[in-house]
Amino acid sequence: TLQYMLNNRSPCLVPNVENDLNWRIRDSSSWVRSYIAVPIQALGQVIGFLNLNSATPDFFQSRHVERLQAFANQVAIAVENMQLYDALNRHAHRLEERVNERTAALNREKERVEAILNSSNDAIVLAKPDGAIQQTNPAFDQLFGYEIDKTFQWPIINLVVPDQARALRDTLQQVVQSQQSARIESIACRSDGTTFETDISLSPIIDNEAQVGAIVM
């Protein structure tokens, strides 16, 4: 009967086992006189069966098949929901692991870049494409006479004398549009107002969307 339901995916009704030629009476179930069963189908597969036995001949009829099948359908829905919930949990766990791995990789890369910046003897500035300063290294702070993070979010044109600001802004826009490095000679201005001649190199950092995400000076 189980094999029949597995192959045909349909209920099995044996009102009276004594009248069914395919029924085999075993010692452990010799008391059974009427039998009904339905397959439980979830996610396109038969995952189990619901079986009912009765000691009364002709006890089970077609109406019982409908009721048992309705119950089996509810069981299948519950099983599908449980499997989907487990699948979502596993997927969320994998995503969390990937996020953790990616975060750790980014932290390592950030530490590596900061180590390079901090150990360089050249004044280095990291700016947004619009020219807002995001980060400076110790050599820059020492050269320009600013405290750490004092220039955060300043426009880079504040680093040069006023009559050189437009040329620096135009060069920045050129680098963003062309995504190519550029150089400009300018006169920089320290925090105390003193000036010095400088050769500024601007290099774009291209992000994952093939856009300029930052400028290194």
Coordinates of C-alpha atoms in Angstrom, one line a residue:
T1 CA 0.0 0.0 0.0
L2 CA 2.8 2.4 0.8
Q3 CA 4.5 1.6 -2.5
Y4 CA 1.2 2.1 -4.3
M5 CA 0.8 5.6 -2.8
L6 CA 4.4 6.5 -3.5
N7 CA 4.1 5.6 -7.1
N8 CA 0.6 7.0 -7.8
R9 CA 0.6 9.8 -5.2
S10 CA -3.0 8.9 -4.4
P11 CA -4.8 7.7 -1.3
C12 CA -5.4 4.1 -0.5
L13 CA -8.8 2.9 0.9
V14 CA -9.4 -0.7 1.9
P15 CA -12.9 -0.8 3.5
N16 CA -12.6 -4.5 4.3
V17 CA -9.2 -6.1 4.2
E18 CA -10.8 -9.6 3.9
N19 CA -12.2 -8.6 0.5
D20 CA -8.9 -7.1 -0.8
L21 CA -6.7 -9.7 -2.7
N22 CA -3.6 -7.5 -2.2
W23 CA -3.9 -7.3 1.6
R24 CA -1.5 -9.5 3.5
I25 CA -2.5 -10.3 7.1
R26 CA 0.4 -10.4 9.5
D27 CA 0.4 -11.4 13.1
S28 CA 1.2 -7.9 14.3
S29 CA -1.8 -6.4 12.4
S30 CA -4.2 -9.3 12.3
W31 CA -6.7 -7.2 14.2
V32 CA -7.0 -4.7 11.4
R33 CA -10.2 -5.0 9.4
S34 CA -10.5 -1.6 7.7
Y35 CA -7.6 0.6 6.5
I36 CA -7.1 4.0 5.0
A37 CA -4.0 6.0 4.2
V38 CA -3.0 9.1 2.3
P39 CA 0.5 10.4 1.1
I40 CA 1.9 13.6 2.5
Q41 CA 3.3 15.6 -0.3
A42 CA 5.6 18.6 0.2
L43 CA 7.8 20.5 -2.2
G44 CA 6.8 18.1 -5.0
Q45 CA 7.7 14.9 -3.2
V46 CA 6.1 12.3 -1.1
I47 CA 7.6 12.8 2.4
G48 CA 5.4 10.5 4.4
F49 CA 2.1 8.8 4.9
L50 CA -0.9 9.1 7.3
N51 CA -2.4 5.7 8.1
L52 CA -5.5 4.8 10.1
N53 CA -6.6 1.3 11.1
S54 CA -9.9 0.0 12.4
A55 CA -10.9 -3.3 13.9
T56 CA -14.4 -2.8 12.4
P57 CA -14.9 -4.1 8.9
D58 CA -16.2 -1.5 6.4
F59 CA -15.5 1.3 8.9
F60 CA -13.6 3.6 6.5
Q61 CA -15.4 5.0 3.5
S62 CA -14.6 7.6 0.8
R63 CA -15.7 10.5 3.0
H64 CA -12.9 9.6 5.4
V65 CA -10.4 9.8 2.6
E66 CA -11.3 13.5 2.0
R67 CA -11.0 14.3 5.6
L68 CA -7.6 12.6 6.0
Q69 CA -6.3 14.1 2.8
A70 CA -7.3 17.6 4.1
F71 CA -5.4 16.9 7.3
A72 CA -2.4 15.6 5.3
N73 CA -2.4 18.8 3.2
Q74 CA -2.2 20.8 6.4
V75 CA 0.7 18.7 7.6
A76 CA 2.5 19.2 4.2
I77 CA 2.1 23.0 4.5
A78 CA 3.6 22.9 8.0
V79 CA 6.5 20.8 6.8
E80 CA 7.1 23.1 3.8
N81 CA 7.1 26.1 6.1
M82 CA 9.5 24.4 8.4
Q83 CA 11.8 23.5 5.5
L84 CA 11.7 27.0 4.1
Y85 CA 12.4 28.5 7.5
D86 CA 15.4 26.2 7.9
A87 CA 16.6 27.1 4.4
L88 CA 16.3 30.8 5.2
N89 CA 18.2 30.3 8.4
R90 CA 21.0 28.5 6.6
H91 CA 21.1 31.1 3.9
A92 CA 21.1 33.9 6.5
H93 CA 23.9 32.1 8.3
R94 CA 26.0 31.8 5.1
L95 CA 25.4 35.5 4.4
E96 CA 26.5 36.4 7.9
E97 CA 29.7 34.4 7.5
R98 CA 30.4 36.1 4.2
V99 CA 29.7 39.5 5.7
N100 CA 32.1 38.7 8.5
E101 CA 34.7 37.5 6.2
R102 CA 34.4 40.6 4.0
T103 CA 34.4 42.9 7.0
A104 CA 37.6 41.3 8.2
A105 CA 39.2 41.6 4.8
L106 CA 38.2 45.2 4.6
N107 CA 39.6 45.9 8.0
R108 CA 42.9 44.2 7.1
E109 CA 43.1 46.3 3.9
K110 CA 42.2 49.5 5.8
E111 CA 44.9 48.8 8.4
R112 CA 47.4 48.1 5.6
V113 CA 46.5 51.4 3.8
E114 CA 46.7 53.4 7.0
A115 CA 50.1 51.8 7.8
I116 CA 51.3 53.0 4.4
L117 CA 49.9 56.5 4.8
N118 CA 51.3 56.9 8.4
S119 CA 54.8 55.7 7.4
S120 CA 55.1 57.8 4.3
N121 CA 57.3 60.9 4.4
D122 CA 55.2 62.5 1.7
A123 CA 52.2 64.6 2.6
I124 CA 49.1 62.6 1.5
V125 CA 45.5 63.7 1.4
L126 CA 42.5 61.4 0.7
A127 CA 39.5 63.5 -0.6
K128 CA 36.1 62.9 -2.0
P129 CA 35.4 63.5 -5.7
D130 CA 33.9 66.9 -4.8
G131 CA 37.2 67.8 -3.0
A132 CA 36.2 67.4 0.6
I133 CA 39.1 66.1 2.7
Q134 CA 38.5 62.7 4.2
Q135 CA 41.9 61.8 5.7
T136 CA 45.4 63.1 6.0
N137 CA 48.6 61.4 7.1
P138 CA 51.1 62.6 9.8
A139 CA 53.5 64.0 7.2
F140 CA 50.7 66.3 5.9
D141 CA 49.7 67.4 9.4
Q142 CA 53.4 68.2 10.2
L143 CA 54.0 70.0 6.9
F144 CA 50.9 72.2 7.1
G145 CA 50.9 72.6 10.8
Y146 CA 47.5 71.3 11.5
E147 CA 46.3 69.1 14.4
I148 CA 45.1 65.6 13.5
D149 CA 41.7 65.6 11.7
K150 CA 41.6 69.4 11.9
T151 CA 41.1 69.6 8.1
F152 CA 38.4 66.9 8.0
Q153 CA 35.7 67.8 5.4
W154 CA 37.6 70.9 4.4
P155 CA 37.7 71.6 0.6
I156 CA 41.1 70.9 -0.7
I157 CA 41.3 74.4 -2.3
N158 CA 41.7 75.7 1.3
L159 CA 45.2 74.2 1.2
V160 CA 46.5 76.6 -1.5
V161 CA 46.6 80.4 -1.8
P162 CA 43.3 82.0 -3.1
D163 CA 44.6 82.8 -6.6
Q164 CA 45.6 79.1 -7.0
A165 CA 42.2 77.7 -5.9
R166 CA 40.5 77.7 -9.3
A167 CA 43.4 75.9 -11.0
L168 CA 43.3 73.2 -8.3
R169 CA 39.5 72.8 -8.6
D170 CA 39.7 72.5 -12.4
T171 CA 42.4 69.9 -12.1
L172 CA 40.3 67.9 -9.6
Q173 CA 37.3 67.9 -12.0
Q174 CA 39.6 66.8 -14.8
V175 CA 40.8 63.8 -12.8
V176 CA 37.2 62.9 -11.9
Q177 CA 35.9 63.1 -15.4
S178 CA 38.8 61.5 -17.2
Q179 CA 39.6 59.0 -14.4
Q180 CA 43.3 59.7 -15.1
S181 CA 46.0 61.1 -12.8
A182 CA 47.1 64.7 -13.2
R183 CA 49.8 67.0 -11.7
I184 CA 49.7 70.7 -10.9
E185 CA 52.3 73.1 -9.5
S186 CA 50.8 75.4 -6.9
I187 CA 51.6 77.5 -3.8
A188 CA 50.4 75.8 -0.6
C189 CA 49.4 77.7 2.5
R190 CA 50.2 76.5 6.0
S191 CA 48.1 77.0 9.1
D192 CA 50.2 79.9 10.2
G193 CA 49.8 81.7 6.9
T194 CA 53.2 80.9 5.5
T195 CA 53.4 79.6 2.0
F196 CA 55.6 77.2 0.0
E197 CA 55.8 75.9 -3.6
T198 CA 54.5 72.4 -4.1
D199 CA 54.0 69.9 -6.8
I200 CA 50.5 68.2 -6.3
S201 CA 49.8 64.8 -7.9
L202 CA 46.1 63.8 -8.0
S203 CA 45.2 60.2 -8.6
P204 CA 41.7 58.7 -8.8
I205 CA 40.5 55.7 -6.9
I206 CA 38.0 53.7 -9.0
D207 CA 35.2 51.9 -7.1
N208 CA 33.4 48.7 -7.9
E209 CA 30.9 50.6 -10.1
A210 CA 33.8 52.0 -12.3
Q211 CA 33.3 55.4 -10.8
V212 CA 35.8 57.7 -9.1
G213 CA 35.2 57.0 -5.4
A214 CA 38.0 59.2 -4.0
I215 CA 41.1 61.2 -4.9
V216 CA 44.6 60.7 -3.5
M217 CA 46.8 63.8 -3.4

